[in-house]
PDB file of C-alpha atoms in Angstrom:
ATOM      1  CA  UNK A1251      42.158  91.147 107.776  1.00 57.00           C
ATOM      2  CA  UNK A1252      44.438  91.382 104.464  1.00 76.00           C
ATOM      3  CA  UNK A1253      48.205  91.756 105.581  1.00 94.00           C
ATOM      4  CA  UNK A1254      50.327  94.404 107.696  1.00 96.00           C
ATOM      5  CA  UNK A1255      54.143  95.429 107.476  1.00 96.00           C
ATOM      6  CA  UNK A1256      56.302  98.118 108.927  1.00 96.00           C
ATOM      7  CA  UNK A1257      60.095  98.517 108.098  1.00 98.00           C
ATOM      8  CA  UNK A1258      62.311  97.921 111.324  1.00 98.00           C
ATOM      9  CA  UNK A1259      65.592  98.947 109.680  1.00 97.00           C
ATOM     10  CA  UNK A1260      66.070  99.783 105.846  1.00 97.00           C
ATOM     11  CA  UNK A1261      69.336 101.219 104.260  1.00 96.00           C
ATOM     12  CA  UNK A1262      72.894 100.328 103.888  1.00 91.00           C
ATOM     13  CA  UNK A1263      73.694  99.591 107.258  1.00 92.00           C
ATOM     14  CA  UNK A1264      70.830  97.439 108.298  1.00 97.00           C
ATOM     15  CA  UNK A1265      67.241  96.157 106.874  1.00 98.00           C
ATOM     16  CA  UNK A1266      65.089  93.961 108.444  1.00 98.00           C
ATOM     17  CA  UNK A1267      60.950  94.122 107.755  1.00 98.00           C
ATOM     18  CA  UNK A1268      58.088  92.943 109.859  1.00 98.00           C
ATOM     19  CA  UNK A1269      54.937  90.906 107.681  1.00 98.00           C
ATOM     20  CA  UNK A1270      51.928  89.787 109.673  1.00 97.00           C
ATOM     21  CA  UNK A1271      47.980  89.132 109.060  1.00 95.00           C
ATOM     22  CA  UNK A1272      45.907  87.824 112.050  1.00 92.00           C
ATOM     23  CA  UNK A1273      47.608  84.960 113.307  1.00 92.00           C
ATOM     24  CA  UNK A1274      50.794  85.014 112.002  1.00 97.00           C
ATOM     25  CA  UNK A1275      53.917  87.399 112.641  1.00 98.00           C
ATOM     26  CA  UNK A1276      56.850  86.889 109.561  1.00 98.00           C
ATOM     27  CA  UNK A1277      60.691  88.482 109.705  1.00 98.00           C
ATOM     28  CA  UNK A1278      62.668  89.355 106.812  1.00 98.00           C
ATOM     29  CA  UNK A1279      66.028  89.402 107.285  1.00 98.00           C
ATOM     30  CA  UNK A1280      67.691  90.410 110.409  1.00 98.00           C
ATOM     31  CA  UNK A1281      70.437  93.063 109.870  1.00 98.00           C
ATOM     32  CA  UNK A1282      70.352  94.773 112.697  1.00 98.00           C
ATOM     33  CA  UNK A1283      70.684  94.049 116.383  1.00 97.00           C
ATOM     34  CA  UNK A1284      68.259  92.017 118.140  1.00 97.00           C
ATOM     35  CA  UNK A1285      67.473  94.509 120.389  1.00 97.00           C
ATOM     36  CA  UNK A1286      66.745  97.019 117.300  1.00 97.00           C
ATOM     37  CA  UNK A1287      64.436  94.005 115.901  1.00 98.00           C
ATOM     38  CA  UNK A1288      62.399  93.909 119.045  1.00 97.00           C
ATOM     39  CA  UNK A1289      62.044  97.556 119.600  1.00 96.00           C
ATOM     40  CA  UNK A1290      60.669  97.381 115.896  1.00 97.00           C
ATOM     41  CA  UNK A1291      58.287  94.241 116.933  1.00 97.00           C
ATOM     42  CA  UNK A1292      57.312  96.153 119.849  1.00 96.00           C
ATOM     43  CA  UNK A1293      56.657  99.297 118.091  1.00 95.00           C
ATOM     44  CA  UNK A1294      53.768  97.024 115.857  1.00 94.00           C
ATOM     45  CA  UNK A1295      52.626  95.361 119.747  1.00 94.00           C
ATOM     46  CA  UNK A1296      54.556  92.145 119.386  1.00 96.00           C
ATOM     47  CA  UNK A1297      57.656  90.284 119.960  1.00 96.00           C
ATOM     48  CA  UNK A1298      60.019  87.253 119.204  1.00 98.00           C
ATOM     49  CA  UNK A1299      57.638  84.696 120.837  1.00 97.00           C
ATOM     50  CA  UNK A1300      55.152  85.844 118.417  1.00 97.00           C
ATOM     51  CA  UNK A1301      57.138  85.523 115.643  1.00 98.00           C
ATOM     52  CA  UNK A1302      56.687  82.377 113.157  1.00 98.00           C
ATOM     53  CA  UNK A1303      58.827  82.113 110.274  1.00 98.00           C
ATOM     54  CA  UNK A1304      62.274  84.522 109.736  1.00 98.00           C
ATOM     55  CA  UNK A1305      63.196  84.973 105.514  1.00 98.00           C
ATOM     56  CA  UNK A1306      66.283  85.413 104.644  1.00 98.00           C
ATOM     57  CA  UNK A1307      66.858  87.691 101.278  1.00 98.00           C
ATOM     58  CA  UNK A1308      70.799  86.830 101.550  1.00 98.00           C
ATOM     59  CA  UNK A1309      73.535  85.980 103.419  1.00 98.00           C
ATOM     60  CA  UNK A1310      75.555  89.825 103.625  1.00 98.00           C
ATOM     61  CA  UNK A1311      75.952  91.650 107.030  1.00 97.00           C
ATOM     62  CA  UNK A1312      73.746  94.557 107.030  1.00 97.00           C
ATOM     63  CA  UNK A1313      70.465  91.840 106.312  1.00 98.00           C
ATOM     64  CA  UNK A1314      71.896  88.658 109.392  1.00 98.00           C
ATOM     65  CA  UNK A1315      73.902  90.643 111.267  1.00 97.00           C
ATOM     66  CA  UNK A1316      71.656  89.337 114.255  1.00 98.00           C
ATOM     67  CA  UNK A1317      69.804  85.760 113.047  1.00 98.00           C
ATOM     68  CA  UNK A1318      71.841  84.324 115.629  1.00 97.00           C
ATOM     69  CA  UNK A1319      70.391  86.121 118.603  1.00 97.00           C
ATOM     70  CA  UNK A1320      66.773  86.694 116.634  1.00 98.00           C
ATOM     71  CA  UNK A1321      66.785  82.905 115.697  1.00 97.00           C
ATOM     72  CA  UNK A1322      67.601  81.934 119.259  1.00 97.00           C
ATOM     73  CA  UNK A1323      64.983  84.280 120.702  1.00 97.00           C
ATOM     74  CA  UNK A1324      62.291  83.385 118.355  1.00 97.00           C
ATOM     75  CA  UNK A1325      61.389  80.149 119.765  1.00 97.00           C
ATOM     76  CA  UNK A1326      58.429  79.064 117.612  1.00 96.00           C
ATOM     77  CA  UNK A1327      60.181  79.933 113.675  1.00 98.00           C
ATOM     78  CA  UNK A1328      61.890  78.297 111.393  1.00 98.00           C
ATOM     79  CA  UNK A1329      64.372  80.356 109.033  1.00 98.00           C
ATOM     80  CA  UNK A1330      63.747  80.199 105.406  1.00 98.00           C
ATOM     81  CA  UNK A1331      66.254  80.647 102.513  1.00 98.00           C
ATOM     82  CA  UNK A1332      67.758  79.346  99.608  1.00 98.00           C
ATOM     83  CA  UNK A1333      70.276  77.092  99.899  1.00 98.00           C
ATOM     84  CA  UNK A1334      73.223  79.075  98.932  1.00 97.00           C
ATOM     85  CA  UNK A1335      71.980  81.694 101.625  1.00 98.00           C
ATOM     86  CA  UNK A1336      71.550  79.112 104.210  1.00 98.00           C
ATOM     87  CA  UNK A1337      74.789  77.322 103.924  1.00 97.00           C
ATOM     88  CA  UNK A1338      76.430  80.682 104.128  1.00 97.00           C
ATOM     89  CA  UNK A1339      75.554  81.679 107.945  1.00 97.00           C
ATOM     90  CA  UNK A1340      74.515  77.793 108.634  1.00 96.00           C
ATOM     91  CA  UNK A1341      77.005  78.366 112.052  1.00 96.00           C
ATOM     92  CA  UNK A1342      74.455  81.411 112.781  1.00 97.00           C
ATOM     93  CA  UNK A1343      71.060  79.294 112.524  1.00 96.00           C
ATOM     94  CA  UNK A1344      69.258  77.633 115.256  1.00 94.00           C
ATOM     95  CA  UNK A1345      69.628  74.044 114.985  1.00 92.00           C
ATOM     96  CA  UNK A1346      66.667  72.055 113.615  1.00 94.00           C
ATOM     97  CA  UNK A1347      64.683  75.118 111.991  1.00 96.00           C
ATOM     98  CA  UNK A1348      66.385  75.792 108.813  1.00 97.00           C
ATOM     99  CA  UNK A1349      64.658  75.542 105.947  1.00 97.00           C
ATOM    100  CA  UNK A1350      65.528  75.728 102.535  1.00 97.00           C
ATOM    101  CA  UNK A1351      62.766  77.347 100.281  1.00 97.00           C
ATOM    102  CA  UNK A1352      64.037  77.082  96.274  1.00 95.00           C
ATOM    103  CA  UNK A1353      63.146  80.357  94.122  1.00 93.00           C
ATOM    104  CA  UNK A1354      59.934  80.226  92.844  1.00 96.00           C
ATOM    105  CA  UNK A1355      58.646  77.543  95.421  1.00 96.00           C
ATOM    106  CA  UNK A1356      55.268  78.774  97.638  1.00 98.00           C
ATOM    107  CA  UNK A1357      55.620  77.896 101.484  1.00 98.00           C
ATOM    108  CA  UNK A1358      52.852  78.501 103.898  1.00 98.00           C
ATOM    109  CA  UNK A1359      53.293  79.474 107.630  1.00 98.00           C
ATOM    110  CA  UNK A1360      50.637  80.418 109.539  1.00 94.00           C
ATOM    111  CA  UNK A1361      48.252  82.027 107.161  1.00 92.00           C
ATOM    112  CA  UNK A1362      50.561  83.734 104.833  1.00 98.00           C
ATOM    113  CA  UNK A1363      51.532  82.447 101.821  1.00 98.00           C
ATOM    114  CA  UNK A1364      55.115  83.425 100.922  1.00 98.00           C
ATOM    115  CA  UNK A1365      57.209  83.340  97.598  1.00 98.00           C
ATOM    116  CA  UNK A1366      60.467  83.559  96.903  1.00 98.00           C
ATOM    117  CA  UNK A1367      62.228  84.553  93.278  1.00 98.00           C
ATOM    118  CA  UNK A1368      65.510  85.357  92.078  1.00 98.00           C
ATOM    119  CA  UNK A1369      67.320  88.938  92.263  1.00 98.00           C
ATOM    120  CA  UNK A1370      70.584  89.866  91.172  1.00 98.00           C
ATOM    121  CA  UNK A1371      73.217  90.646  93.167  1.00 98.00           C
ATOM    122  CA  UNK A1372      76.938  89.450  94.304  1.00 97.00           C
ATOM    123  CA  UNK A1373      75.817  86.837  96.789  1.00 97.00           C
ATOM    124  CA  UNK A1374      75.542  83.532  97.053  1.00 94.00           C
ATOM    125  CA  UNK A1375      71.993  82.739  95.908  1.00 96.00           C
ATOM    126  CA  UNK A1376      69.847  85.594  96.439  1.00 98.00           C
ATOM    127  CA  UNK A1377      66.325  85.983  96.317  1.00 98.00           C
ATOM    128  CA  UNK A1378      63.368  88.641  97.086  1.00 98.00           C
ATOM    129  CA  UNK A1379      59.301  87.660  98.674  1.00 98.00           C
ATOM    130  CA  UNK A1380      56.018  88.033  97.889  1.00 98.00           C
ATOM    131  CA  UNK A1381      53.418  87.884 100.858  1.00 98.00           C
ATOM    132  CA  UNK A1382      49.748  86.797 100.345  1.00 97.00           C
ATOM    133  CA  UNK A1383      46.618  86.242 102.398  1.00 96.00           C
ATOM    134  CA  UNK A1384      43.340  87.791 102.400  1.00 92.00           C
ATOM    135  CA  UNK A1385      43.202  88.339  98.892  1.00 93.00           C
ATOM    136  CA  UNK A1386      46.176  90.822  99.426  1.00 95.00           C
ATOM    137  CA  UNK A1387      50.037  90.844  98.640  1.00 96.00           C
ATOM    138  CA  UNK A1388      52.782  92.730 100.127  1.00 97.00           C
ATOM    139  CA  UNK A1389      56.329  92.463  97.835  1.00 98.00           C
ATOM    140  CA  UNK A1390      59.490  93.481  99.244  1.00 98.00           C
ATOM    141  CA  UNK A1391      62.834  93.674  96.461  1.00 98.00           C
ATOM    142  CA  UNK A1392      65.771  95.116  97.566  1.00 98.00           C
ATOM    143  CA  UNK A1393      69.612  93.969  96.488  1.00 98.00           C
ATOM    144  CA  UNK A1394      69.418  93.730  93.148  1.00 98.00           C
ATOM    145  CA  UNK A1395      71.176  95.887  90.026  1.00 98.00           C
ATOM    146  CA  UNK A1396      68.519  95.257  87.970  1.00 98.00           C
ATOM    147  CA  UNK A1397      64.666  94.434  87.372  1.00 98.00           C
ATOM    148  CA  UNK A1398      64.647  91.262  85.320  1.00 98.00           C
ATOM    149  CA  UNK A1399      60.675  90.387  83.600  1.00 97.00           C
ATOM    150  CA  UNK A1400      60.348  87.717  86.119  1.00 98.00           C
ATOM    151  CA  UNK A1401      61.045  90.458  88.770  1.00 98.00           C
ATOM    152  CA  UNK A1402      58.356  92.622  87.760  1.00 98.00           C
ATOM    153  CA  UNK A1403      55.631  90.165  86.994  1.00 97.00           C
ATOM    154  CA  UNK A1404      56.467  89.185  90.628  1.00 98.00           C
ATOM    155  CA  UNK A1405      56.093  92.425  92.428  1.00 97.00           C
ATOM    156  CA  UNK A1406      53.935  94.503  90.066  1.00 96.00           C
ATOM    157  CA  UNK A1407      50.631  93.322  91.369  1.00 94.00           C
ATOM    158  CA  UNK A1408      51.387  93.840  95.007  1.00 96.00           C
ATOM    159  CA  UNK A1409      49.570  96.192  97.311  1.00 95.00           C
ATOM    160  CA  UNK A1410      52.414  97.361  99.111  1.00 96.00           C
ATOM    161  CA  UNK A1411      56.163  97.187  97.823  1.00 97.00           C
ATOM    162  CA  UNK A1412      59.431  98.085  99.501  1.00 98.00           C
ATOM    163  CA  UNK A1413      61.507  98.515  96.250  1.00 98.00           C
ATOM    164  CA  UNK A1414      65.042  99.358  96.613  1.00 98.00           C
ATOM    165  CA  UNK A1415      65.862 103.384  95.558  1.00 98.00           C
ATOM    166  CA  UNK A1416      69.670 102.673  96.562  1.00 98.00           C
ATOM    167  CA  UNK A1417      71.736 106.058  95.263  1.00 98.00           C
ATOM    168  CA  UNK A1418      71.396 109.019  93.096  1.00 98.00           C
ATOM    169  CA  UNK A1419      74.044 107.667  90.687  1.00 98.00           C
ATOM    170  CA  UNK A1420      75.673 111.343  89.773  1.00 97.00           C
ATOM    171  CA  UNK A1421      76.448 111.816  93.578  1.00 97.00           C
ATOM    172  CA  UNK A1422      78.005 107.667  93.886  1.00 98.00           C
ATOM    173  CA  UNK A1423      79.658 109.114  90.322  1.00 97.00           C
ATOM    174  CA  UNK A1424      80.997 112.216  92.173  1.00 97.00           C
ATOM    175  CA  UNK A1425      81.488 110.867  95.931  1.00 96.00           C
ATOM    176  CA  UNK A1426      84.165 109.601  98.079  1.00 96.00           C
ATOM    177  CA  UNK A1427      83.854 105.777  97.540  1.00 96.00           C
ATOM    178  CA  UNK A1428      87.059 104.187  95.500  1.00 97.00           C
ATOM    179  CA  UNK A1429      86.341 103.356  91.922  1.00 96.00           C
ATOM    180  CA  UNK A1430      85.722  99.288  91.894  1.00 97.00           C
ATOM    181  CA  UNK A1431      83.041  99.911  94.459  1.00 97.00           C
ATOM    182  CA  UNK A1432      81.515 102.153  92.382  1.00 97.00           C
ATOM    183  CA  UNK A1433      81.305  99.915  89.444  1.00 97.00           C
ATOM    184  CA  UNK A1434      80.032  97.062  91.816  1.00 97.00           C
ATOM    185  CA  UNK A1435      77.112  99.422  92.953  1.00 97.00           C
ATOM    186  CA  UNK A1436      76.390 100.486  89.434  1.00 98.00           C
ATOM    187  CA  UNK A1437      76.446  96.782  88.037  1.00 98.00           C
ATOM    188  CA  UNK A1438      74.099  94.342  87.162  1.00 97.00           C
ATOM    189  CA  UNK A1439      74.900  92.971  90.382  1.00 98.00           C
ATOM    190  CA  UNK A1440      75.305  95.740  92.623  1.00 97.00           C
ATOM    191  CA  UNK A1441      72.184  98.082  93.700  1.00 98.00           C
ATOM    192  CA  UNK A1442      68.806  99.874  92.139  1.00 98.00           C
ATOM    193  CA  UNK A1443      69.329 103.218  91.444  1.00 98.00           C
ATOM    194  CA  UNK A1444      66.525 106.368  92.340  1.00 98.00           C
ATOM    195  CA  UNK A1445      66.345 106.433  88.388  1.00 98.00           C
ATOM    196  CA  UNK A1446      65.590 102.986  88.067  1.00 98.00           C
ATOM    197  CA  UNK A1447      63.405 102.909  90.907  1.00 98.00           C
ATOM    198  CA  UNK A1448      61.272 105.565  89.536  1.00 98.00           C
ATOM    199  CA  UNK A1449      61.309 103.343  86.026  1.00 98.00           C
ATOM    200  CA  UNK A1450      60.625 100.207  87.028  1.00 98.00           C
ATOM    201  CA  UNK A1451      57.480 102.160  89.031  1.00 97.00           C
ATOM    202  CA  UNK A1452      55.835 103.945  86.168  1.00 96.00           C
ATOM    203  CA  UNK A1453      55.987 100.051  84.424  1.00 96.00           C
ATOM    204  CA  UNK A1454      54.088  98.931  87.516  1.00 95.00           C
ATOM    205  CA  UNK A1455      51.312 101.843  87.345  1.00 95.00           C
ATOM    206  CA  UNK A1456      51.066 101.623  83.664  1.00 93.00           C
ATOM    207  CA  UNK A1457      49.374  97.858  84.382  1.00 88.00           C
ATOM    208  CA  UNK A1458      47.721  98.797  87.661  1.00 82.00           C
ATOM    209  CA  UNK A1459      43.750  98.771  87.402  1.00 67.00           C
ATOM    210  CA  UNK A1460      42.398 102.554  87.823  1.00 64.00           C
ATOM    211  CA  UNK A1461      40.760 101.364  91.103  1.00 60.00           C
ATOM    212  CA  UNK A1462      43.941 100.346  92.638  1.00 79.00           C
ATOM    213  CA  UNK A1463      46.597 102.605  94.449  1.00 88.00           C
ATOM    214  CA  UNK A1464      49.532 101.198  95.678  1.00 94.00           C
ATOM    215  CA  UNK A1465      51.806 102.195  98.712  1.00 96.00           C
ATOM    216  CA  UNK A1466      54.869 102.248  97.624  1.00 97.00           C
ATOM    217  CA  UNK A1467      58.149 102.327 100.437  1.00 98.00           C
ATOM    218  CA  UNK A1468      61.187 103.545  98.856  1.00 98.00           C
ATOM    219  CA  UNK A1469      63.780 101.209 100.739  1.00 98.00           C
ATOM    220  CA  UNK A1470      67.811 100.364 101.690  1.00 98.00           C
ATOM    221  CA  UNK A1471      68.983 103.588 100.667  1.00 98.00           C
ATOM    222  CA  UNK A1472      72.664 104.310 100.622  1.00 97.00           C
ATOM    223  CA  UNK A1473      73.874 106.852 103.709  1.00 95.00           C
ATOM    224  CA  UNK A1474      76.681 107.855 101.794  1.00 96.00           C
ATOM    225  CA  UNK A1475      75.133 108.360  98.274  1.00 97.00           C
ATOM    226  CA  UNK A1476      71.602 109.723  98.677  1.00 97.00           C
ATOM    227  CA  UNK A1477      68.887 110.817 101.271  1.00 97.00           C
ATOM    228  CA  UNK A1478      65.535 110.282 102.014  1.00 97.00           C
ATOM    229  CA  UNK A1479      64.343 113.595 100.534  1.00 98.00           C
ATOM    230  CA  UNK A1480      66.362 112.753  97.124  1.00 98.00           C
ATOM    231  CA  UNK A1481      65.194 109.659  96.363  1.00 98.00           C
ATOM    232  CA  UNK A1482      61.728 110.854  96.901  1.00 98.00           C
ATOM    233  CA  UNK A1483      62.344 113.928  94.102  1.00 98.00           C
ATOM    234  CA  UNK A1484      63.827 111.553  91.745  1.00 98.00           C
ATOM    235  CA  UNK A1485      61.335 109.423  91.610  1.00 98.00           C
ATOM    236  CA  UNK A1486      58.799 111.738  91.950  1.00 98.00           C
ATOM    237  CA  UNK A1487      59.627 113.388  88.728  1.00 98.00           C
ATOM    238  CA  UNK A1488      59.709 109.960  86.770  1.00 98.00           C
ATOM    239  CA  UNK A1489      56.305 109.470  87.941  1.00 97.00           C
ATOM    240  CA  UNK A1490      55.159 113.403  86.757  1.00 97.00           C
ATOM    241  CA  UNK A1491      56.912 113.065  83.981  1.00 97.00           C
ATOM    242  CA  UNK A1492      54.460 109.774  83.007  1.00 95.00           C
ATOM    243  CA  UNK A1493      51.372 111.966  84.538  1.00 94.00           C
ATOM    244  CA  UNK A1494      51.029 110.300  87.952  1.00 94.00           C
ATOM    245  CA  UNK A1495      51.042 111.499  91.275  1.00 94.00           C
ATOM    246  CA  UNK A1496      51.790 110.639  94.798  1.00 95.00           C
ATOM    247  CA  UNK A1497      48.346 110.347  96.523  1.00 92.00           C
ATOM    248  CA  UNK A1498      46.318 110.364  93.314  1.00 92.00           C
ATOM    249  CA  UNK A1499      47.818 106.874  91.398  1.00 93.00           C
ATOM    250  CA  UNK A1500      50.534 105.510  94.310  1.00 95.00           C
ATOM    251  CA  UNK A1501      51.007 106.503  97.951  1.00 96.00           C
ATOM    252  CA  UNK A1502      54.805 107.212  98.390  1.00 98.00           C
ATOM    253  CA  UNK A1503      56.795 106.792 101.416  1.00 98.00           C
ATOM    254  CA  UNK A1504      60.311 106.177 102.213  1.00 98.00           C
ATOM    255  CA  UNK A1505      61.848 103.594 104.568  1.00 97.00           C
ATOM    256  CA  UNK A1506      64.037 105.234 107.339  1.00 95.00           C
ATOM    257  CA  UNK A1507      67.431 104.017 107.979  1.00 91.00           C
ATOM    258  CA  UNK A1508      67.721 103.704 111.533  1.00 88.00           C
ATOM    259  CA  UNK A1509      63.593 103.735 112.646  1.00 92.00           C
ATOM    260  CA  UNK A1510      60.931 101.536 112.667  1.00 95.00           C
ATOM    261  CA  UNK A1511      58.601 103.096 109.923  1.00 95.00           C
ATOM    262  CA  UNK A1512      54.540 103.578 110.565  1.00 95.00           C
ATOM    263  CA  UNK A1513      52.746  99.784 110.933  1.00 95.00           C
ATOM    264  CA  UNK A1514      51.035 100.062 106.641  1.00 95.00           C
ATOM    265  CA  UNK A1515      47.885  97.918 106.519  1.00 94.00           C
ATOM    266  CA  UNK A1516      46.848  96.297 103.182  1.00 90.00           C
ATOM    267  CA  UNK A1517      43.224  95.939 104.396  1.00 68.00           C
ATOM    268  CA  UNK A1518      40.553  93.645 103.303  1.00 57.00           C
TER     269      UNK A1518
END
């Protein structure tokens, strides 16, 4: 067996992912309640006793609004994160199994290989995974205004990639939300756009081999400032506008907000 992952909770107001092969059951992040977190676990046939390692992307509500109670509950893992993420909701970890995993640095639990790098956005030290084993890798990159190289040579080899497809930036342009949060969405350190989304991947299919299709989940999108079936025309017409296809170069899907999405296998 390669690697499986199912969204719990992506968008705005909440995001927390599931990552397992055989033996091993990951967490990344925890922004919802624990009781949404389980019914997620549960929805894939497991739970927080089976879970052995918990990643955190960054220290801002909506991804550890519950690491106290999911830390508590999950008896047998240690919580992972930079050090700038760590020291930020240290009151909130279980005491003893915090780790600090530096970007760029490879740690191993279970049988899954995981690796963290750099993103940019207004927190302390953020960072985005990779997740290997079986000759497979899952990427997920949310939280970020932009796709630095190092970003994309990260991600654009993956199997399966939650990449963040945050807003349709004329309807943030046009909406409700006061002016400096606009800017801070729009900035370098703010949030991916459908636009950019759909950019960043045409790069990735332009340097995927023929024989290789992707599933791509188009993740933490903004309640206020786009919708699921949106995102999915935006960056549909980047990709026809390049000459691919969903189904015939990537498989598209987008994350839902408030359910656990379909349990995506990676395979052999």
């Amino acid at each position: 067996m390669g690697l499986e992952f199912c969204s719990i909770a992506s968008g705005s107001s909440g995001n927390s992912y599931m990552v397992r092969n055989d033996d091993t059951v990951l967490l990344v992040d925890a922004g919802v309640s624990g009781k949404r977190v389980l019914a997620g676990l549960e929805s894939a046939e497991a739970d927080f006793s089976d879970v052995q390692g918990i990643f955190l992307t960054h220290e801002h509500s909506d991804h550890v609004k519950s690491i106290k109670t999911v830390g508590r509950r999950s008896v047998h893992a240690n919580v992972y994160g930079t050090y700038g993420t760590l020291q930020a909701v240290r009151d909130k970890l279980p005491e003893g199994r915090a780790q600090t995993i530096r970007n760029h640095d490879t740690v191993t639990v279970g049988g899954i290989r995981v690796t963290s790098f750099p993103i940019s956005h207004d927190a302390s030290d953020p960072c985005a995974y990779t997740f290997e084993s079986g000759g497979k890798k899952i990427a997920i990159m949310t939280d970020t205004g932009y796709v630095s190289i190092d970003m994309f040579d990260h991600i654009k080899d993956a199997d399966a990639l939650v990449l963040e497809s945050n807003h349709e930036v004329e309807i943030l342009r046009s909406g409700p939300y006061p002016y400096p949060l606009k800017r801070r969405i729009l900035s370098d350190l703010g949030h991916l756009s459908n636009d950019t989304a759909g950019e960043v991947l045409c790069g990735i299919l332009k340097e995927v081999n023929e024989r290789k299709m992707p599933t791509v989940v188009l993740g933490h999108l903004s309640h206020q400032n786009n919708t699921p079936a949106q995102a999915r025309l935006t960056v549909e017409n980047a990709l026809f506008e390049q000459g691919y296809y969903d189904g015939s170069q990537v498989r598209l899907m987008v994350a839902s907000r408030s359910e656990p999405g379909p349990l995506i296998s990676v395979g052999d």
